[in-house]
Amino acid sequence: MPDMPSSYQMLNWYEKARKFDAYVFDWNNKGELGPLIWEDDSCRNVKQKTFGLYTTLGDIRQGPLHHGGEFHESLNSLTAILGAGLVGIDKTNQDGRNYVKMLQNFFNSDNGWNIIMNNTNPQVANLGGGYGRDWWYDVLPNALYYAVCDVFPHVKGSESIMRSIAEQFAKADSVLAGNYDYSYFDYGKMRGGRSQIPYQQDAAGGHSYVLLCAYKKFGEGRYLRHAESAIEALLAQKESCFYEALLPLGCYTAAYLNAVEGKKYDVHKLLDWVFDGCKSPTGRTGWGIIVGKWGAYDVSGLQGSITDGGGYAFLMNSVKPAWPFVPMVKYAPQYANAIGKWMLNNASACRLFFPGCIDINHQWAPELRNLTDNNVAYEGLRKADDYGKAELKNVSPVAIGDGPKWIEGNPTTTMMSVYSTAPIGILGAVVDTTEVKGILRLNCNVTDFYSDRTYPVYLYYNPYASEENVTYKVSGKCCDLYDVISKKYVARNVTSNKRIKIPAKSSRLIYEIPAGTRLKFENGRIIANNHIISYN
């Protein structure tokens, strides 16, 4: 990836996320398509009403008038709630509604699986999306639910659901006994299944992450043991099995277990499997992290298919790895430069999915660019158009989406995706800029769920060949700034914003600790007031 993208431009992701929430959760939206949210009063699984969101704009299968209003996806709703919470919006009390409580309808108790699933029931599940037949679709909602419950704790009924998820995942890991060679898993009958869908061994990464969160939440050692068992199953693979979204969660878990529990898992191998992608002919061949330039646009850092039509990136998949990768550097600071450089490229390129942020000649439906006031993005970004539109011949890249292919009659508007845009709150919470173009301030705590976050921690990566000075924004009272990479103080007794130096093509991982704190050195660890700030 380039040290500094030549087409670099950084959106204010915090503002973008808050505007997205206001637009999508507007029950009286006056836009051309009307409200993107509706009430689902079927009371599945839990005796309460919930809400539905359109997956893509104008999908003819969805909305209050189709299929009883029950066809909507948890991966959309969960991510929208998580993203909003991360940028400071209280979704437990917004317009008189507790959206976090309403998510509990996705806890599929009626079918006996007793985990969070992508739909509320099997009757609508076959209309689209995964449900009981595509493993990542059944694992990721549970990781997201744990994340949501950390951002919004103490919601009635949430702990019992988290406990049930942990029990089901622990049982599943026991049954699998290190063999994750399945396309899906039945959490009711506790048995794996195989189909035309490639095996998804990286489901072990999702299992490990959820079970680690459960261990941190409930303190039960068997959850930790199963988190370790799942990571060991993941590492036992001979090559990358990266399928959709779960392998990055395994990277974080392995790094955390190495640092905190003294394990020696090969995090480097897992990261290579993500970034180099799946090359196995029996897996999801070509799925990984894109590197390069399409036309005049740098697209390095985006996630999707490296090979499909020369490359096909997805916004949802590009944003979500920031959730585990940025906090991971607290436990594995040797990857600070790599993650800093990736985030610089990725967060810049993510803007290209938005119709207002890419030239009209590089989007499939420029006539729709003002449809949502630039609040909802295209699902994907292709190196080349795959619909055969004459105006897009030899144009690269093209903002695009698969919605019209899902079902006959789906309109062009379905290229724009609420589902894909929903996670931008992760970028809104993690990414901030400095006065130096390209040097970002990345919040390493905000998505480090269920962990010790006593002291603010920020990653700064300098892409330039010269040392640069940036202003450090102080979070609290008088403090010392300690860089755990260089093992040196950057500044002491800081009471207001402070200029600090970032070495050339290097990083600083700065802990903001109370001024005058005496650091202890024990067993290779650096400890500040009984809080570990460096593990190695």
Coordinates of N, CA, C and O in Angstrom, one line a residue, residues 274-345:
V274 N -5.5 -12.7 6.5 CA -6.5 -11.7 6.2 C -6.0 -10.8 5.0 O -6.8 -10.6 4.0
F275 N -4.8 -10.3 5.1 CA -4.4 -9.3 4.1 C -4.0 -9.9 2.7 O -4.3 -9.3 1.7
D276 N -3.4 -11.1 2.7 CA -3.1 -11.7 1.5 C -4.3 -12.4 0.9 O -4.4 -12.6 -0.3
G277 N -5.3 -12.8 1.7 CA -6.5 -13.3 1.3 C -6.5 -14.8 1.1 O -5.5 -15.5 1.2
C278 N -7.7 -15.4 0.8 CA -7.9 -16.8 0.6 C -7.4 -17.2 -0.8 O -7.9 -16.7 -1.8
K279 N -6.5 -18.1 -0.8 CA -6.0 -18.6 -2.1 C -6.4 -20.1 -2.4 O -6.1 -20.6 -3.5
S280 N -7.1 -20.7 -1.4 CA -7.5 -22.1 -1.6 C -8.6 -22.2 -2.6 O -9.6 -21.5 -2.6
P281 N -8.4 -23.2 -3.5 CA -9.5 -23.4 -4.6 C -10.8 -24.0 -4.0 O -11.8 -23.9 -4.6
T282 N -10.7 -24.5 -2.7 CA -11.9 -25.0 -2.1 C -12.5 -24.0 -1.1 O -13.6 -24.3 -0.6
G283 N -11.9 -22.8 -1.0 CA -12.5 -21.8 -0.1 C -13.1 -20.7 -0.9 O -13.4 -20.8 -2.1
R284 N -13.2 -19.5 -0.3 CA -13.7 -18.3 -1.0 C -12.5 -17.7 -1.6 O -12.0 -16.6 -1.2
T285 N -12.1 -18.2 -2.7 CA -10.9 -17.8 -3.4 C -10.9 -16.4 -3.7 O -11.8 -15.9 -4.3
G286 N -9.8 -15.7 -3.3 CA -9.6 -14.3 -3.7 C -10.2 -13.3 -2.6 O -10.0 -12.1 -2.8
W287 N -10.7 -13.8 -1.5 CA -11.3 -12.9 -0.5 C -10.2 -12.3 0.4 O -9.5 -13.1 1.1
G288 N -10.0 -11.0 0.4 CA -8.9 -10.5 1.2 C -8.9 -9.0 1.2 O -10.0 -8.3 1.1
I289 N -7.8 -8.4 1.4 CA -7.6 -6.9 1.4 C -7.0 -6.4 0.1 O -6.0 -6.9 -0.3
I290 N -7.7 -5.5 -0.5 CA -7.3 -5.0 -1.9 C -6.1 -4.0 -1.7 O -6.0 -3.2 -0.8
V291 N -5.2 -4.1 -2.7 CA -4.1 -3.2 -2.8 C -4.0 -2.6 -4.2 O -4.0 -3.4 -5.1
G292 N -3.9 -1.3 -4.3 CA -3.6 -0.8 -5.7 C -4.4 0.5 -5.9 O -5.0 1.1 -5.0
K293 N -4.4 0.8 -7.2 CA -5.1 2.0 -7.7 C -6.0 1.7 -8.8 O -5.5 1.0 -9.8
W294 N -7.2 2.1 -8.8 CA -8.1 1.8 -9.9 C -8.4 3.2 -10.5 O -9.0 4.1 -9.9
G295 N -7.9 3.3 -11.7 CA -8.0 4.6 -12.3 C -7.2 5.7 -11.5 O -6.1 5.4 -11.2
A296 N -7.8 6.8 -11.2 CA -7.2 7.8 -10.5 C -7.3 7.7 -9.0 O -6.8 8.5 -8.2
Y297 N -8.0 6.6 -8.5 CA -8.4 6.5 -7.1 C -7.6 5.4 -6.5 O -7.5 4.3 -6.9
D298 N -6.9 5.7 -5.3 CA -6.3 4.7 -4.5 C -7.4 4.0 -3.8 O -8.3 4.6 -3.1
V299 N -7.3 2.6 -3.8 CA -8.3 1.8 -3.2 C -7.7 0.8 -2.2 O -8.4 -0.1 -1.7
S300 N -6.4 1.0 -1.9 CA -5.7 0.1 -1.0 C -6.4 0.1 0.4 O -6.9 1.2 0.8
G301 N -6.5 -1.0 1.0 CA -7.1 -1.2 2.3 C -8.5 -1.6 2.3 O -9.0 -2.1 3.4
L302 N -9.2 -1.5 1.2 CA -10.6 -2.0 1.2 C -10.6 -3.5 1.2 O -9.7 -4.1 0.7
Q303 N -11.7 -4.0 1.7 CA -11.9 -5.5 1.8 C -12.9 -6.0 0.8 O -14.0 -5.3 0.6
G304 N -12.7 -7.1 0.3 CA -13.7 -7.7 -0.6 C -12.9 -8.8 -1.4 O -12.0 -9.5 -1.0
S305 N -13.4 -8.9 -2.7 CA -12.7 -9.9 -3.6 C -11.6 -9.2 -4.3 O -11.7 -8.2 -5.0
I306 N -10.4 -9.8 -4.2 CA -9.2 -9.3 -4.9 C -9.3 -9.7 -6.4 O -8.7 -9.0 -7.2
T307 N -10.1 -10.7 -6.7 CA -10.0 -11.3 -8.1 C -11.3 -11.1 -8.9 O -11.2 -11.1 -10.1
D308 N -12.4 -10.9 -8.3 CA -13.7 -10.8 -9.0 C -13.7 -9.6 -9.9 O -13.8 -8.5 -9.5
G309 N -13.7 -9.8 -11.2 CA -13.7 -8.8 -12.2 C -12.5 -7.8 -12.1 O -12.6 -6.6 -12.4
G310 N -11.4 -8.3 -11.5 CA -10.3 -7.4 -11.2 C -10.3 -6.8 -9.9 O -9.3 -6.2 -9.4
G311 N -11.4 -7.0 -9.1 CA -11.5 -6.5 -7.8 C -12.9 -5.9 -7.5 O -13.5 -5.3 -8.3
Y312 N -13.4 -6.3 -6.3 CA -14.8 -5.9 -5.9 C -14.8 -5.7 -4.4 O -14.7 -6.6 -3.6
A313 N -14.8 -4.4 -4.0 CA -14.7 -4.0 -2.6 C -16.1 -3.8 -2.0 O -17.0 -3.3 -2.8
F314 N -16.3 -4.0 -0.7 CA -17.5 -3.8 -0.1 C -17.3 -2.8 1.1 O -16.4 -3.0 1.9
L315 N -18.2 -1.9 1.3 CA -18.1 -0.9 2.4 C -18.2 -1.6 3.7 O -17.4 -1.3 4.6
M316 N -19.2 -2.4 3.9 CA -19.4 -3.1 5.2 C -18.1 -3.8 5.6 O -17.7 -3.7 6.7
N317 N -17.6 -4.6 4.7 CA -16.4 -5.4 5.0 C -15.2 -4.6 5.2 O -14.2 -5.0 5.9
S318 N -15.1 -3.4 4.6 CA -14.0 -2.6 4.7 C -13.9 -1.9 6.1 O -12.9 -1.7 6.6
V319 N -15.1 -1.5 6.6 CA -15.2 -0.8 7.9 C -15.0 -1.7 9.1 O -14.2 -1.4 10.0
K320 N -15.6 -2.9 9.0 CA -15.7 -3.7 10.2 C -14.3 -4.2 10.8 O -14.2 -4.4 12.0
P321 N -13.3 -4.5 9.9 CA -12.0 -4.9 10.5 C -11.4 -3.9 11.5 O -10.6 -4.2 12.3
A322 N -11.8 -2.6 11.3 CA -11.2 -1.6 12.2 C -11.7 -1.9 13.7 O -10.9 -1.5 14.6
W323 N -12.8 -2.5 13.8 CA -13.3 -2.8 15.2 C -12.3 -3.7 15.9 O -11.9 -3.4 17.1
P324 N -11.8 -4.8 15.4 CA -10.8 -5.6 16.1 C -9.3 -5.1 15.9 O -8.5 -5.3 16.8
F325 N -9.0 -4.6 14.7 CA -7.6 -4.4 14.4 C -7.0 -3.2 15.2 O -5.8 -3.3 15.6
V326 N -7.8 -2.1 15.4 CA -7.2 -1.0 16.0 C -6.9 -1.3 17.5 O -5.8 -1.0 18.0
P327 N -7.8 -1.9 18.3 CA -7.5 -2.2 19.7 C -6.5 -3.3 19.8 O -5.8 -3.4 20.8
M328 N -6.3 -4.1 18.8 CA -5.4 -5.2 18.8 C -3.9 -4.7 19.1 O -3.2 -5.4 19.7
V329 N -3.6 -3.5 18.6 CA -2.2 -3.0 18.8 C -1.9 -2.8 20.2 O -0.7 -2.7 20.6
K330 N -2.9 -2.6 21.1 CA -2.6 -2.5 22.5 C -1.9 -3.8 23.0 O -1.1 -3.7 24.0
Y331 N -2.2 -4.9 22.5 CA -1.7 -6.2 22.9 C -0.6 -6.7 22.0 O 0.2 -7.6 22.4
A332 N -0.5 -6.1 20.8 CA 0.6 -6.5 19.9 C 1.1 -5.2 19.2 O 0.8 -5.0 18.0
P333 N 1.8 -4.4 19.9 CA 2.2 -3.1 19.4 C 3.2 -3.2 18.2 O 3.5 -2.3 17.5
Q334 N 3.8 -4.4 18.0 CA 4.7 -4.6 16.9 C 3.9 -4.5 15.5 O 4.6 -4.3 14.5
Y335 N 2.6 -4.5 15.6 CA 1.8 -4.3 14.3 C 1.3 -2.9 14.2 O 0.4 -2.6 13.4
A336 N 1.8 -2.0 15.0 CA 1.2 -0.6 15.0 C 1.4 0.1 13.7 O 0.5 0.7 13.1
N337 N 2.6 -0.1 13.1 CA 2.9 0.5 11.8 C 2.0 0.0 10.7 O 1.4 0.7 9.9
A338 N 1.8 -1.4 10.7 CA 1.0 -2.0 9.7 C -0.4 -1.6 9.8 O -1.1 -1.3 8.8
I339 N -1.0 -1.6 11.0 CA -2.4 -1.2 11.2 C -2.6 0.3 11.0 O -3.6 0.7 10.4
G340 N -1.6 1.1 11.4 CA -1.7 2.5 11.1 C -1.7 2.8 9.7 O -2.5 3.7 9.2
K341 N -0.9 2.2 8.9 CA -0.8 2.4 7.5 C -2.1 1.9 6.8 O -2.6 2.6 5.9
W342 N -2.5 0.7 7.2 CA -3.8 0.2 6.6 C -5.0 1.1 6.9 O -5.7 1.4 6.0
M343 N -5.1 1.6 8.1 CA -6.2 2.5 8.4 C -6.2 3.8 7.7 O -7.2 4.3 7.3
L344 N -5.0 4.3 7.5 CA -4.8 5.5 6.7 C -5.4 5.3 5.3 O -6.2 6.1 4.7
N345 N -5.0 4.2 4.6 CA -5.5 3.9 3.3 C -7.0 3.6 3.3 O -7.7 4.1 2.5

